[in-house]
Short mmCIF file of C-alpha atoms in Angstrom, two decimals:
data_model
loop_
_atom_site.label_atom_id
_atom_site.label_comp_id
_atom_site.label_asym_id
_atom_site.label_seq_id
_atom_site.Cartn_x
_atom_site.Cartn_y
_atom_site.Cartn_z
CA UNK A 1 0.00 0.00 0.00
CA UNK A 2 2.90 2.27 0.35
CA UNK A 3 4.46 1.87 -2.37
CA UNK A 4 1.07 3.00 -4.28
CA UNK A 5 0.95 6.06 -1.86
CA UNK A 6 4.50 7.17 -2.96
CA UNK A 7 3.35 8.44 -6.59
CA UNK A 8 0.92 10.43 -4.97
CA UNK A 9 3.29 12.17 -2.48
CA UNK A 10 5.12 12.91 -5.00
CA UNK A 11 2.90 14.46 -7.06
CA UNK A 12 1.80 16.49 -4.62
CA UNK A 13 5.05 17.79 -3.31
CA UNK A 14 6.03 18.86 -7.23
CA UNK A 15 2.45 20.26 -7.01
CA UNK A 16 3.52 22.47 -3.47
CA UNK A 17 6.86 23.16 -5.06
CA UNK A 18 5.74 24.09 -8.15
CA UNK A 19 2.86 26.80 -6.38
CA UNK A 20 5.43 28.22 -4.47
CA UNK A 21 7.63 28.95 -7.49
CA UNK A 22 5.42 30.29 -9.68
CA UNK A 23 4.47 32.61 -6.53
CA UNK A 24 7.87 33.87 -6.27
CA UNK A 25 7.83 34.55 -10.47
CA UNK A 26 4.80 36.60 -9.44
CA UNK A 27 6.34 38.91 -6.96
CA UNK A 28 9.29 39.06 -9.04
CA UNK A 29 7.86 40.23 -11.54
CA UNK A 30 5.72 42.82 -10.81
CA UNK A 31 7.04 43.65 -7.58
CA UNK A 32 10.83 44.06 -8.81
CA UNK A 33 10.03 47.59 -9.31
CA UNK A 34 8.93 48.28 -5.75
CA UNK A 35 11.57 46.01 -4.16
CA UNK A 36 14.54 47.21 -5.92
CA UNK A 37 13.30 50.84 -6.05
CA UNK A 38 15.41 53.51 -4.60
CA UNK A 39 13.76 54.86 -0.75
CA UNK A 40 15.11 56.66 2.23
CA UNK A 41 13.41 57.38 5.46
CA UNK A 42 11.81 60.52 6.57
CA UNK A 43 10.08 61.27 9.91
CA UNK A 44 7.18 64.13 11.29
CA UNK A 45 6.25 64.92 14.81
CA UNK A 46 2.41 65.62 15.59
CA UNK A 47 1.03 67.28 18.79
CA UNK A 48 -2.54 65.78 18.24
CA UNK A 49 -4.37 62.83 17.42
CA UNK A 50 -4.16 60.65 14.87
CA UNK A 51 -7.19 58.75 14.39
CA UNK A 52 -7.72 57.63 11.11
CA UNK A 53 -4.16 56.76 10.46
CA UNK A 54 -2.40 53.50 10.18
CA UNK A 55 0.83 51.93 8.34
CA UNK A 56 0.80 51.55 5.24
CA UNK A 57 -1.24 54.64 4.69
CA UNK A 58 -0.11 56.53 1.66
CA UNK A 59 2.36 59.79 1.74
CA UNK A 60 1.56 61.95 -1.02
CA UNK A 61 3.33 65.20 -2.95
CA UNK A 62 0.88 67.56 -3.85
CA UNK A 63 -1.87 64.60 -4.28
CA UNK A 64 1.07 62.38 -6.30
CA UNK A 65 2.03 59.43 -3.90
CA UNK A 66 5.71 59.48 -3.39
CA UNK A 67 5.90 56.95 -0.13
CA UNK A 68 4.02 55.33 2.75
CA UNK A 69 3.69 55.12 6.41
CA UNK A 70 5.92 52.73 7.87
CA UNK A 71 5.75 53.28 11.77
CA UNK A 72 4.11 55.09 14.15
CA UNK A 73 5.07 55.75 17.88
CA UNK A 74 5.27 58.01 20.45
CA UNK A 75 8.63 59.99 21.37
CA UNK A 76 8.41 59.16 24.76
CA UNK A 77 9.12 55.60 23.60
CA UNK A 78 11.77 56.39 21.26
CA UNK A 79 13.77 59.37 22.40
CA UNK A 80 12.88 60.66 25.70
CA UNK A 81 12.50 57.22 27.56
CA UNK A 82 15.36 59.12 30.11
CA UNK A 83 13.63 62.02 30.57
CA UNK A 84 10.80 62.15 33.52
CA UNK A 85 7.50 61.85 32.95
CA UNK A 86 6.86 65.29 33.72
CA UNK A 87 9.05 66.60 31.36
CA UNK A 88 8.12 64.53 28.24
CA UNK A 89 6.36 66.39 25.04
CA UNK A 90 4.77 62.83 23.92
CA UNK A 91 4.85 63.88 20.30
CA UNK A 92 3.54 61.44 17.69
CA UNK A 93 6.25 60.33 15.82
CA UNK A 94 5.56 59.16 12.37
CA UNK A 95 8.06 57.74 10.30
CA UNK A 96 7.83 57.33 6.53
CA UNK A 97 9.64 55.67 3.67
CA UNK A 98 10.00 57.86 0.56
CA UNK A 99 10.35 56.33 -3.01
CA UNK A 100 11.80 57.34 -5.94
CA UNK A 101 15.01 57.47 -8.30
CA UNK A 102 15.18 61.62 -8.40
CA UNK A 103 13.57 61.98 -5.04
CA UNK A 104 16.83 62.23 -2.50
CA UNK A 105 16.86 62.54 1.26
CA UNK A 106 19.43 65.45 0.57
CA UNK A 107 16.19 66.75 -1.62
CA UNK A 108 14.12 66.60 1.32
CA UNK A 109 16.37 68.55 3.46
CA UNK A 110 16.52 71.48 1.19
CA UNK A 111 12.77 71.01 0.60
CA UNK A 112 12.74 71.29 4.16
CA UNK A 113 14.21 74.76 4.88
CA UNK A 114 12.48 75.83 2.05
CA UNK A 115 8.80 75.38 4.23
CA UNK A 116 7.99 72.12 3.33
CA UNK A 117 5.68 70.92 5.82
CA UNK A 118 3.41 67.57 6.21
CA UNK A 119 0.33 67.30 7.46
CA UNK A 120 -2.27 64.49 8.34
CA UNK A 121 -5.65 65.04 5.86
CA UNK A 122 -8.56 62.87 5.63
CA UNK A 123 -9.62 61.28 2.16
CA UNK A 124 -13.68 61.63 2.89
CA UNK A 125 -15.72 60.30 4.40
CA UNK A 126 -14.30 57.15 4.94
CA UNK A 127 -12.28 58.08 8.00
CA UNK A 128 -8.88 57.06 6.31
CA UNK A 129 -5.91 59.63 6.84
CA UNK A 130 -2.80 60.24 4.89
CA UNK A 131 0.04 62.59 5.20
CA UNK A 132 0.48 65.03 2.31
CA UNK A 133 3.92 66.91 1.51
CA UNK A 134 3.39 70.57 0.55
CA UNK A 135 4.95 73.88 0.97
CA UNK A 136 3.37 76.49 2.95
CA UNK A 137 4.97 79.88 4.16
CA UNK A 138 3.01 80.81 7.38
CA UNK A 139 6.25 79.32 9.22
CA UNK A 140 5.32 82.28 11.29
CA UNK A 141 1.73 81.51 12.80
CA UNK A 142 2.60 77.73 12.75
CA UNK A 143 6.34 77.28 14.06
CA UNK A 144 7.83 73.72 13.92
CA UNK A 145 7.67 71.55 17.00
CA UNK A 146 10.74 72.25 19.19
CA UNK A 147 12.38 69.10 20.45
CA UNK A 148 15.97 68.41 22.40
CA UNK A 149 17.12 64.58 21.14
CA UNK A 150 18.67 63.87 17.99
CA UNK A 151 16.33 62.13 15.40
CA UNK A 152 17.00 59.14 13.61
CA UNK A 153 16.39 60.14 10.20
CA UNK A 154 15.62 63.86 8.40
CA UNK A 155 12.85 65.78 10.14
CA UNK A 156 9.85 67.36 8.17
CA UNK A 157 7.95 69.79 10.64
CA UNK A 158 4.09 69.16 10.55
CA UNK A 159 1.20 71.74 10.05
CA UNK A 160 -1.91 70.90 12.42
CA UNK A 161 -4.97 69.91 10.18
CA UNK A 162 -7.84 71.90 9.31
CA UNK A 163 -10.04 71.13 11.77
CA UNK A 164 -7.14 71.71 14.47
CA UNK A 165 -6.56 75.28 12.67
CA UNK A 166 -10.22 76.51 13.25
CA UNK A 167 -10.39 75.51 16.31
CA UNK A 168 -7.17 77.13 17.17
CA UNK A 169 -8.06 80.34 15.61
CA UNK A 170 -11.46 80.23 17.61
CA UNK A 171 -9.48 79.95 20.98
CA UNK A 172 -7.02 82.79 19.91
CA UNK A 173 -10.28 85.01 19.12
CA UNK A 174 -11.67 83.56 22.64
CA UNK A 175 -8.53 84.94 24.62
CA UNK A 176 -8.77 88.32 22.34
CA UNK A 177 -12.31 88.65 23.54
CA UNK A 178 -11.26 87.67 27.21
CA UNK A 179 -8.69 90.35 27.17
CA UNK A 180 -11.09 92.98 25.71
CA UNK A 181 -11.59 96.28 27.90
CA UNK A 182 -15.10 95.82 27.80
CA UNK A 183 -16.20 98.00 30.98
CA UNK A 184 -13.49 100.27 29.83
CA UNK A 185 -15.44 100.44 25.85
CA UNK A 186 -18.88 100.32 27.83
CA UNK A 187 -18.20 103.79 29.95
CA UNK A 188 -16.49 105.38 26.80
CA UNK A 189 -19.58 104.62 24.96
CA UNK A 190 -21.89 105.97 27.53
CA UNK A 191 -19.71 109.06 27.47
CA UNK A 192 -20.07 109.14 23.74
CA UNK A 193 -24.09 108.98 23.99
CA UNK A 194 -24.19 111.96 26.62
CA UNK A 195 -22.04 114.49 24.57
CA UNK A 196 -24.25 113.41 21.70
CA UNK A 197 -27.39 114.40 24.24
CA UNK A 198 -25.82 117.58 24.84
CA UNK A 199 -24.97 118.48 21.61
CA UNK A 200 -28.11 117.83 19.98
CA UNK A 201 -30.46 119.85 22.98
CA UNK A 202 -27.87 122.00 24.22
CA UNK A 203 -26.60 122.68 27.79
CA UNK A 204 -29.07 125.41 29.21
CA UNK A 205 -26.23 127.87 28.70
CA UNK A 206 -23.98 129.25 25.63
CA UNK A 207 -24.61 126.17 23.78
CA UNK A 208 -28.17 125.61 22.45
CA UNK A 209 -28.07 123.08 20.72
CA UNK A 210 -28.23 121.40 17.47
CA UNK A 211 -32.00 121.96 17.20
CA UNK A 212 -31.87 125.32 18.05
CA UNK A 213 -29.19 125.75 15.18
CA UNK A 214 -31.31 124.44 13.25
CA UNK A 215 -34.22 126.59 13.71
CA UNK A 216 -32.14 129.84 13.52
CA UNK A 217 -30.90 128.37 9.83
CA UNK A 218 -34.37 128.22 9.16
CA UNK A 219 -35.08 131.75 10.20
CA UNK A 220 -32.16 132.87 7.78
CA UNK A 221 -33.37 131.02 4.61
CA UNK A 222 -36.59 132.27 4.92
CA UNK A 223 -35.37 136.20 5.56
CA UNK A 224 -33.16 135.39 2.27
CA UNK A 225 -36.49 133.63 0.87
CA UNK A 226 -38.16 137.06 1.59
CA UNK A 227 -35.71 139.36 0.62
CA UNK A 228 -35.28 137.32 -2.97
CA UNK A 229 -39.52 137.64 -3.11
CA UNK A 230 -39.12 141.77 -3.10
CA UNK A 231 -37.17 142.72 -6.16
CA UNK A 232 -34.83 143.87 -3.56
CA UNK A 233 -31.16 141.75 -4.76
CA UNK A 234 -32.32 143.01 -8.18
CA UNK A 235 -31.98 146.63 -7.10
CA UNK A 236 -29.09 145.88 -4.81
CA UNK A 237 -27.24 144.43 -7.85
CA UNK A 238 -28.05 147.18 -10.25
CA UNK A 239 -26.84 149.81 -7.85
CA UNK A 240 -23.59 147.50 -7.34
CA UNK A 241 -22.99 147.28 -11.63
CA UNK A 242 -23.36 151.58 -11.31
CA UNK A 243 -20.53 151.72 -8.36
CA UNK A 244 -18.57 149.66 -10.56
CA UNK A 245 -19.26 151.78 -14.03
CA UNK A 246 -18.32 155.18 -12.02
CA UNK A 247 -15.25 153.82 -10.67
CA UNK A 248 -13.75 152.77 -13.81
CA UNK A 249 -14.36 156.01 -15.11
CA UNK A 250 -12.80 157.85 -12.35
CA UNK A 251 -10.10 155.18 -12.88
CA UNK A 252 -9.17 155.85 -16.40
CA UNK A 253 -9.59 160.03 -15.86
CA UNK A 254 -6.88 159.73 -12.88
CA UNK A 255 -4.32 157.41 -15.57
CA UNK A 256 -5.02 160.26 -18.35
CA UNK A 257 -3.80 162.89 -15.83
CA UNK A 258 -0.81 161.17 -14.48
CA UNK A 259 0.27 160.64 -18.42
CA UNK A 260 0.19 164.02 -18.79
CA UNK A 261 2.42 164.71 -15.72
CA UNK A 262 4.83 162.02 -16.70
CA UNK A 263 5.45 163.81 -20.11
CA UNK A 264 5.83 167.55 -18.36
CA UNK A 265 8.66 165.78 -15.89
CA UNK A 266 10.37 164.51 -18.60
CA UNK A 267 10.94 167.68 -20.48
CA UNK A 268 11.80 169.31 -17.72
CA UNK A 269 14.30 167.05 -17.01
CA UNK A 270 15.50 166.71 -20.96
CA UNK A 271 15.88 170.95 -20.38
CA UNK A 272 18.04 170.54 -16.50
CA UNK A 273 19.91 167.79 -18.44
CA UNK A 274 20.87 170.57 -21.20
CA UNK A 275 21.57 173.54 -18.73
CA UNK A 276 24.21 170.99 -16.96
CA UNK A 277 25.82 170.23 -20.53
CA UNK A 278 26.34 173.97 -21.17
CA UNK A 279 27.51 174.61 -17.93
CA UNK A 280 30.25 171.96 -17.47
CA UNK A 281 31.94 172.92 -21.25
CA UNK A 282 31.87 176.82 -20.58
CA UNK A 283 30.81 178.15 -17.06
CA UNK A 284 32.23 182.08 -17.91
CA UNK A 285 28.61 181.94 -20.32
CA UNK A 286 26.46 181.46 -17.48
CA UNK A 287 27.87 185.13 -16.47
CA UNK A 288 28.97 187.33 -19.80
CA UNK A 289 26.32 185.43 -22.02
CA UNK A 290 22.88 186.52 -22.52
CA UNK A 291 19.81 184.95 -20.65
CA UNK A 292 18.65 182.13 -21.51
CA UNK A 293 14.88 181.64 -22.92
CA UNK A 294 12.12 182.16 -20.73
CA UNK A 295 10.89 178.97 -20.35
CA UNK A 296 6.59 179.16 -20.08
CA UNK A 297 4.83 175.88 -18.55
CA UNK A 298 2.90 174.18 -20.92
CA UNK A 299 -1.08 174.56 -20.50
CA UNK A 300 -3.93 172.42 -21.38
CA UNK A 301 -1.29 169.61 -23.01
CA UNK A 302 0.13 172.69 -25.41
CA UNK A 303 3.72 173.35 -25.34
CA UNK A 304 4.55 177.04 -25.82
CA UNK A 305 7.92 178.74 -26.12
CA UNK A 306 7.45 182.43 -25.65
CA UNK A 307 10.77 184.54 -27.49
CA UNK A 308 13.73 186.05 -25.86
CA UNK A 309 13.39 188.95 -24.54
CA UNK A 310 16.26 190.91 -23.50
#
């Protein structure tokens, strides 16, 4: 009986060995790629929870999947298992194996200090987290998490995730609110509201009022109203264009006399200028010589020389 049992050992044992080869063809084949594929290691530290995330869940660039989630751990496990309890900052550590040929972990480290930052997003509604590799610039509102060990492998500073950003921006406008003057605003307000009292219905003494000023403005419009009504601007205005006609005449009168004064100066001076001439080349003529012309003022704008009498 054994010896008919044998053949069918036998076949199944090639059977087994057979399975198990073409397995390893399989994973050969199309898992060369991934096996012998290029990867580094990269890690994050989180200061919240997690939930939703597991290894194996994909790291993505931008939305293109460059790695995955290989471990996940807390620091007070891996680094600060010396330090007291007390002390510890129990990050999330999350460590991650990046793929690629171009992709290097020197790569990373520039991407790094150039704001590269990872955070944890959800895909839906399914509950299933990933970490996603982008750069943002508000280094500023969101600093990296500080730490004192050295890490194992090339840090990437985290971002908290949307949900953790609203509700951090509602507790920073929750302690703006809590450190709000508000009696302070309240009394300045009720200050505001008196003076607004007073201004409008006056203080009893100089002031009036704004409705008082307001009544007097109506007074004026309607004097101006009535004065308008009685022809009396017209006549007001005519009498104005008259004033304005006469001086312009007395104008232009007083410019015709002052020409005319102008031109007697200047002949006068044209005949001193002439006297001095003579004088200077022979002063013995202002003696022995005969007298000069009487000279007669000009009259009406005429210019008369009367002859010499001697």
């Amino acid at each position: 009986m054994s010896n008919q049992s044998n053949p069918n050992y036998f076949r199944l044992g090639a059977f087994v060995l057979a399975a198990i080869g073409i397995l390893i063809a399989v994973i050969l084949i199309f898992g060369s790629g991934q096996l012998f594929k290029k990867s580094f290691m990269v890690e994050t530290y989180v200061n919240q929870s997690i939930t939703g995330l597991d290894t194996g869940a994909a790291v993505r660039f931008r939305g293109v999947k460059i790695g995955q989630v290989t471990y996940i751990g807390l620091s007070g496990a891996l680094y600060e298992d010396k330090i007291p309890f007390g002390e510890r900052r129990q990050y999330v550590v999350v460590r991650m194996q990046i793929l690629g040929e171009k992709l290097s972990e020197e790569k990373i480290k520039q991407f790094a200090r150039n704001n590269l930052k990872a955070t944890i997003k959800s895909m839906g509604i399914t509950g299933v987290n990933y970490v996603e590799f982008d750069f943002d610039s508000r280094s500023t509102d969101y600093a990296a998490l500080p730490f004192s060990w050295t890490p194992e492998y090339p840090v990437i500073p985290s971002l908290p995730n949307k949900a953790d950003q609203i509700i951090l921006g509602i507790q920073k406008m929750i302690d703006a609110v809590n450190h709000l003057d508000i009696e302070g605003t309240q009394k300045k307000f009720d200050s505001l509201i008196t003076n607004l009292n007073v201004m409008m219905a006056g203080d009893a003494k100089d002031n009036g009022g704004l409705i008082y000023s307001v009544r007097d403005l109506n007074v004026l419009l309607a004097r101006i109203t009535k004065v308008t009504d009685k022809d009396e601007l017209n006549i007001l205005m005519r009498e104005l264009v008259g004033t304005m006609v006469a001086l312009r005449q007395t104008v232009t009168s007083i410019q015709g006399d002052t020409s005319l004064t102008i031109d007697n100066l200047k002949q006068t001076s044209e005949q001193l200028n002439e006297f001095t001439r003579i004088a200077s080349q022979s002063p013995s003529s202002l003696i022995w010589s005969a007298p000069p012309p009487k000279i007669v003022l000009p009259l009406n704008g005429t210019q008369e020389q009367s002859g010499v009498q001697k």
